[in-house]
Amino acid sequence: QVTLVESGGGLVQAGASLKLSCVGSERTFSTYAMGWFRQAPGKEREFVAAIGRSGTNKYYAASAKGRFTVSRDNAKNTVYLQMDTLKPEDTAVYFCGATLRGDFHLWYTVAAYDYWGRGTQVTVSS
């Protein structure tokens, strides 16, 4: 059982930056690929970014590419999401997920993840 705890959300103005963190409980954290998803009110949870076990392979949604950067520090059991040039449409609850699935094609899908955090709210005002 892996417990994930997100932090770093908040209320910011458009154009600002935020850095989200997700800390995992397991010593085997490095064996999981990690993903960031977000869910706005009335919408489905959507993929934002994913990172492989070593941190070398990274994948982004089109909406995040060029503005968001995913990274991880396995020594700290932590994955990060640096979000720059935030827009009002980025407003959502952001979740991190952990998956043991090795096929990166699956990392874009909610169903691929074995564990989820409770999320952190990001609100971007115009």
JSON list of C-alpha atoms in Angstrom, two decimals:
[
{"chain": "A", "resi": 1, "resn": "GLN", "atom": "CA", "xyz": [0.00, 0.00, 0.00]},
{"chain": "A", "resi": 2, "resn": "VAL", "atom": "CA", "xyz": [1.39, 3.37, -1.06]},
{"chain": "A", "resi": 3, "resn": "THR", "atom": "CA", "xyz": [0.20, 6.59, 0.52]},
{"chain": "A", "resi": 4, "resn": "LEU", "atom": "CA", "xyz": [0.63, 9.73, -1.56]},
{"chain": "A", "resi": 5, "resn": "VAL", "atom": "CA", "xyz": [0.28, 13.26, -0.21]},
{"chain": "A", "resi": 6, "resn": "GLU", "atom": "CA", "xyz": [0.18, 16.28, -2.47]},
{"chain": "A", "resi": 7, "resn": "SER", "atom": "CA", "xyz": [0.98, 19.84, -1.44]},
{"chain": "A", "resi": 8, "resn": "GLY", "atom": "CA", "xyz": [1.83, 23.20, -2.94]},
{"chain": "A", "resi": 9, "resn": "GLY", "atom": "CA", "xyz": [-1.50, 24.28, -4.35]},
{"chain": "A", "resi": 10, "resn": "GLY", "atom": "CA", "xyz": [-2.98, 27.71, -3.81]},
{"chain": "A", "resi": 11, "resn": "LEU", "atom": "CA", "xyz": [-4.63, 30.78, -5.26]},
{"chain": "A", "resi": 12, "resn": "VAL", "atom": "CA", "xyz": [-2.54, 32.71, -7.76]},
{"chain": "A", "resi": 13, "resn": "GLN", "atom": "CA", "xyz": [-3.04, 35.22, -10.55]},
{"chain": "A", "resi": 14, "resn": "ALA", "atom": "CA", "xyz": [-2.73, 34.35, -14.20]},
{"chain": "A", "resi": 15, "resn": "GLY", "atom": "CA", "xyz": [0.89, 34.26, -15.29]},
{"chain": "A", "resi": 16, "resn": "ALA", "atom": "CA", "xyz": [2.19, 33.14, -11.90]},
{"chain": "A", "resi": 17, "resn": "SER", "atom": "CA", "xyz": [3.97, 29.90, -11.02]},
{"chain": "A", "resi": 18, "resn": "LEU", "atom": "CA", "xyz": [3.38, 27.12, -8.53]},
{"chain": "A", "resi": 19, "resn": "LYS", "atom": "CA", "xyz": [5.34, 24.01, -7.67]},
{"chain": "A", "resi": 20, "resn": "LEU", "atom": "CA", "xyz": [3.39, 21.00, -6.53]},
{"chain": "A", "resi": 21, "resn": "SER", "atom": "CA", "xyz": [4.93, 18.16, -4.54]},
{"chain": "A", "resi": 22, "resn": "CYS", "atom": "CA", "xyz": [3.78, 14.61, -3.99]},
{"chain": "A", "resi": 23, "resn": "VAL", "atom": "CA", "xyz": [5.44, 12.55, -1.27]},
{"chain": "A", "resi": 24, "resn": "GLY", "atom": "CA", "xyz": [5.14, 8.77, -1.23]},
{"chain": "A", "resi": 25, "resn": "SER", "atom": "CA", "xyz": [5.25, 6.56, 1.83]},
{"chain": "A", "resi": 26, "resn": "GLU", "atom": "CA", "xyz": [7.00, 3.53, 0.41]},
{"chain": "A", "resi": 27, "resn": "ARG", "atom": "CA", "xyz": [10.72, 2.77, 0.33]},
{"chain": "A", "resi": 28, "resn": "THR", "atom": "CA", "xyz": [9.94, 1.22, -3.06]},
{"chain": "A", "resi": 29, "resn": "PHE", "atom": "CA", "xyz": [8.83, 4.61, -4.42]},
{"chain": "A", "resi": 30, "resn": "SER", "atom": "CA", "xyz": [11.44, 4.39, -7.18]},
{"chain": "A", "resi": 31, "resn": "THR", "atom": "CA", "xyz": [9.76, 1.31, -8.64]},
{"chain": "A", "resi": 32, "resn": "TYR", "atom": "CA", "xyz": [6.65, 3.31, -9.55]},
{"chain": "A", "resi": 33, "resn": "ALA", "atom": "CA", "xyz": [6.08, 5.53, -12.54]},
{"chain": "A", "resi": 34, "resn": "MET", "atom": "CA", "xyz": [4.28, 8.65, -11.37]},
{"chain": "A", "resi": 35, "resn": "GLY", "atom": "CA", "xyz": [1.61, 10.76, -12.97]},
{"chain": "A", "resi": 36, "resn": "TRP", "atom": "CA", "xyz": [-0.07, 14.10, -12.38]},
{"chain": "A", "resi": 37, "resn": "PHE", "atom": "CA", "xyz": [-3.73, 14.51, -13.24]},
{"chain": "A", "resi": 38, "resn": "ARG", "atom": "CA", "xyz": [-6.24, 17.26, -12.62]},
{"chain": "A", "resi": 39, "resn": "GLN", "atom": "CA", "xyz": [-9.97, 17.50, -12.24]},
{"chain": "A", "resi": 40, "resn": "ALA", "atom": "CA", "xyz": [-12.03, 20.66, -12.63]},
{"chain": "A", "resi": 41, "resn": "PRO", "atom": "CA", "xyz": [-15.59, 20.91, -11.27]},
{"chain": "A", "resi": 42, "resn": "GLY", "atom": "CA", "xyz": [-18.01, 18.95, -13.42]},
{"chain": "A", "resi": 43, "resn": "LYS", "atom": "CA", "xyz": [-15.25, 17.45, -15.53]},
{"chain": "A", "resi": 44, "resn": "GLU", "atom": "CA", "xyz": [-13.45, 14.15, -15.67]},
{"chain": "A", "resi": 45, "resn": "ARG", "atom": "CA", "xyz": [-9.98, 13.67, -14.29]},
{"chain": "A", "resi": 46, "resn": "GLU", "atom": "CA", "xyz": [-7.48, 14.41, -17.04]},
{"chain": "A", "resi": 47, "resn": "PHE", "atom": "CA", "xyz": [-3.83, 13.61, -17.64]},
{"chain": "A", "resi": 48, "resn": "VAL", "atom": "CA", "xyz": [-1.27, 16.38, -17.12]},
{"chain": "A", "resi": 49, "resn": "ALA", "atom": "CA", "xyz": [2.17, 14.76, -16.96]},
{"chain": "A", "resi": 50, "resn": "ALA", "atom": "CA", "xyz": [3.96, 11.51, -16.17]},
{"chain": "A", "resi": 51, "resn": "ILE", "atom": "CA", "xyz": [7.49, 10.50, -15.33]},
{"chain": "A", "resi": 52, "resn": "GLY", "atom": "CA", "xyz": [9.21, 7.16, -15.46]},
{"chain": "A", "resi": 53, "resn": "ARG", "atom": "CA", "xyz": [10.90, 5.40, -12.58]},
{"chain": "A", "resi": 54, "resn": "SER", "atom": "CA", "xyz": [14.36, 6.87, -13.13]},
{"chain": "A", "resi": 55, "resn": "GLY", "atom": "CA", "xyz": [13.09, 10.32, -14.06]},
{"chain": "A", "resi": 56, "resn": "THR", "atom": "CA", "xyz": [14.52, 10.16, -17.57]},
{"chain": "A", "resi": 57, "resn": "ASN", "atom": "CA", "xyz": [11.29, 9.66, -19.49]},
{"chain": "A", "resi": 58, "resn": "LYS", "atom": "CA", "xyz": [8.68, 12.39, -19.23]},
{"chain": "A", "resi": 59, "resn": "TYR", "atom": "CA", "xyz": [5.35, 12.85, -20.96]},
{"chain": "A", "resi": 60, "resn": "TYR", "atom": "CA", "xyz": [3.00, 15.81, -21.06]},
{"chain": "A", "resi": 61, "resn": "ALA", "atom": "CA", "xyz": [-0.50, 16.66, -22.12]},
{"chain": "A", "resi": 62, "resn": "ALA", "atom": "CA", "xyz": [-0.66, 19.20, -24.92]},
{"chain": "A", "resi": 63, "resn": "SER", "atom": "CA", "xyz": [-2.06, 21.75, -22.47]},
{"chain": "A", "resi": 64, "resn": "ALA", "atom": "CA", "xyz": [0.97, 21.35, -20.20]},
{"chain": "A", "resi": 65, "resn": "LYS", "atom": "CA", "xyz": [3.77, 21.11, -22.72]},
{"chain": "A", "resi": 66, "resn": "GLY", "atom": "CA", "xyz": [6.10, 24.09, -22.57]},
{"chain": "A", "resi": 67, "resn": "ARG", "atom": "CA", "xyz": [4.63, 25.43, -19.33]},
{"chain": "A", "resi": 68, "resn": "PHE", "atom": "CA", "xyz": [4.81, 22.52, -16.85]},
{"chain": "A", "resi": 69, "resn": "THR", "atom": "CA", "xyz": [7.79, 20.42, -15.86]},
{"chain": "A", "resi": 70, "resn": "VAL", "atom": "CA", "xyz": [7.59, 17.10, -14.04]},
{"chain": "A", "resi": 71, "resn": "SER", "atom": "CA", "xyz": [10.55, 15.81, -12.03]},
{"chain": "A", "resi": 72, "resn": "ARG", "atom": "CA", "xyz": [11.28, 13.42, -9.20]},
{"chain": "A", "resi": 73, "resn": "ASP", "atom": "CA", "xyz": [13.74, 12.86, -6.40]},
{"chain": "A", "resi": 74, "resn": "ASN", "atom": "CA", "xyz": [13.69, 9.19, -5.46]},
{"chain": "A", "resi": 75, "resn": "ALA", "atom": "CA", "xyz": [15.94, 9.79, -2.46]},
{"chain": "A", "resi": 76, "resn": "LYS", "atom": "CA", "xyz": [13.13, 11.94, -1.04]},
{"chain": "A", "resi": 77, "resn": "ASN", "atom": "CA", "xyz": [10.25, 9.78, -2.33]},
{"chain": "A", "resi": 78, "resn": "THR", "atom": "CA", "xyz": [8.93, 12.90, -4.04]},
{"chain": "A", "resi": 79, "resn": "VAL", "atom": "CA", "xyz": [7.62, 13.87, -7.45]},
{"chain": "A", "resi": 80, "resn": "TYR", "atom": "CA", "xyz": [7.18, 17.49, -8.45]},
{"chain": "A", "resi": 81, "resn": "LEU", "atom": "CA", "xyz": [5.15, 19.48, -10.93]},
{"chain": "A", "resi": 82, "resn": "GLN", "atom": "CA", "xyz": [6.53, 22.92, -11.69]},
{"chain": "A", "resi": 83, "resn": "MET", "atom": "CA", "xyz": [3.77, 25.00, -13.28]},
{"chain": "A", "resi": 84, "resn": "ASP", "atom": "CA", "xyz": [4.66, 28.25, -14.99]},
{"chain": "A", "resi": 85, "resn": "THR", "atom": "CA", "xyz": [2.60, 30.83, -16.85]},
{"chain": "A", "resi": 86, "resn": "LEU", "atom": "CA", "xyz": [-0.56, 29.59, -15.20]},
{"chain": "A", "resi": 87, "resn": "LYS", "atom": "CA", "xyz": [-3.90, 30.27, -16.85]},
{"chain": "A", "resi": 88, "resn": "PRO", "atom": "CA", "xyz": [-7.43, 30.38, -15.40]},
{"chain": "A", "resi": 89, "resn": "GLU", "atom": "CA", "xyz": [-8.20, 27.16, -17.27]},
{"chain": "A", "resi": 90, "resn": "ASP", "atom": "CA", "xyz": [-5.54, 25.41, -15.16]},
{"chain": "A", "resi": 91, "resn": "THR", "atom": "CA", "xyz": [-7.84, 25.76, -12.16]},
{"chain": "A", "resi": 92, "resn": "ALA", "atom": "CA", "xyz": [-8.53, 22.28, -10.80]},
{"chain": "A", "resi": 93, "resn": "VAL", "atom": "CA", "xyz": [-7.71, 19.82, -8.07]},
{"chain": "A", "resi": 94, "resn": "TYR", "atom": "CA", "xyz": [-4.36, 18.24, -8.91]},
{"chain": "A", "resi": 95, "resn": "PHE", "atom": "CA", "xyz": [-3.73, 14.59, -8.06]},
{"chain": "A", "resi": 96, "resn": "CYS", "atom": "CA", "xyz": [-0.64, 12.46, -8.20]},
{"chain": "A", "resi": 97, "resn": "GLY", "atom": "CA", "xyz": [-0.82, 8.77, -8.96]},
{"chain": "A", "resi": 98, "resn": "ALA", "atom": "CA", "xyz": [1.57, 5.83, -8.79]},
{"chain": "A", "resi": 99, "resn": "THR", "atom": "CA", "xyz": [1.64, 2.95, -11.23]},
{"chain": "A", "resi": 100, "resn": "LEU", "atom": "CA", "xyz": [3.67, -0.24, -11.56]},
{"chain": "A", "resi": 101, "resn": "ARG", "atom": "CA", "xyz": [2.77, -0.57, -15.23]},
{"chain": "A", "resi": 102, "resn": "GLY", "atom": "CA", "xyz": [5.83, -0.30, -17.41]},
{"chain": "A", "resi": 103, "resn": "ASP", "atom": "CA", "xyz": [4.10, 0.60, -20.67]},
{"chain": "A", "resi": 104, "resn": "PHE", "atom": "CA", "xyz": [4.23, 4.38, -20.92]},
{"chain": "A", "resi": 105, "resn": "HIS", "atom": "CA", "xyz": [1.29, 4.33, -23.35]},
{"chain": "A", "resi": 106, "resn": "LEU", "atom": "CA", "xyz": [-0.86, 3.50, -20.35]},
{"chain": "A", "resi": 107, "resn": "TRP", "atom": "CA", "xyz": [0.39, 6.35, -18.18]},
{"chain": "A", "resi": 108, "resn": "TYR", "atom": "CA", "xyz": [-2.02, 8.76, -19.86]},
{"chain": "A", "resi": 109, "resn": "THR", "atom": "CA", "xyz": [-5.03, 6.93, -18.44]},
{"chain": "A", "resi": 110, "resn": "VAL", "atom": "CA", "xyz": [-6.59, 7.11, -14.99]},
{"chain": "A", "resi": 111, "resn": "ALA", "atom": "CA", "xyz": [-7.16, 3.34, -14.93]},
{"chain": "A", "resi": 112, "resn": "ALA", "atom": "CA", "xyz": [-3.43, 2.61, -15.13]},
{"chain": "A", "resi": 113, "resn": "TYR", "atom": "CA", "xyz": [-2.72, 3.99, -11.67]},
{"chain": "A", "resi": 114, "resn": "ASP", "atom": "CA", "xyz": [-2.73, 1.83, -8.58]},
{"chain": "A", "resi": 115, "resn": "TYR", "atom": "CA", "xyz": [-2.61, 4.55, -5.94]},
{"chain": "A", "resi": 116, "resn": "TRP", "atom": "CA", "xyz": [-3.77, 8.15, -5.71]},
{"chain": "A", "resi": 117, "resn": "GLY", "atom": "CA", "xyz": [-3.31, 11.06, -3.37]},
{"chain": "A", "resi": 118, "resn": "ARG", "atom": "CA", "xyz": [-6.20, 13.20, -2.14]},
{"chain": "A", "resi": 119, "resn": "GLY", "atom": "CA", "xyz": [-5.27, 16.15, -4.29]},
{"chain": "A", "resi": 120, "resn": "THR", "atom": "CA", "xyz": [-4.32, 19.79, -3.87]},
{"chain": "A", "resi": 121, "resn": "GLN", "atom": "CA", "xyz": [-6.40, 22.71, -5.11]},
{"chain": "A", "resi": 122, "resn": "VAL", "atom": "CA", "xyz": [-4.96, 25.10, -7.67]},
{"chain": "A", "resi": 123, "resn": "THR", "atom": "CA", "xyz": [-6.96, 28.22, -8.44]},
{"chain": "A", "resi": 124, "resn": "VAL", "atom": "CA", "xyz": [-5.82, 30.72, -11.05]},
{"chain": "A", "resi": 125, "resn": "SER", "atom": "CA", "xyz": [-7.60, 34.06, -11.18]},
{"chain": "A", "resi": 126, "resn": "SER", "atom": "CA", "xyz": [-7.74, 36.22, -14.29]}
]
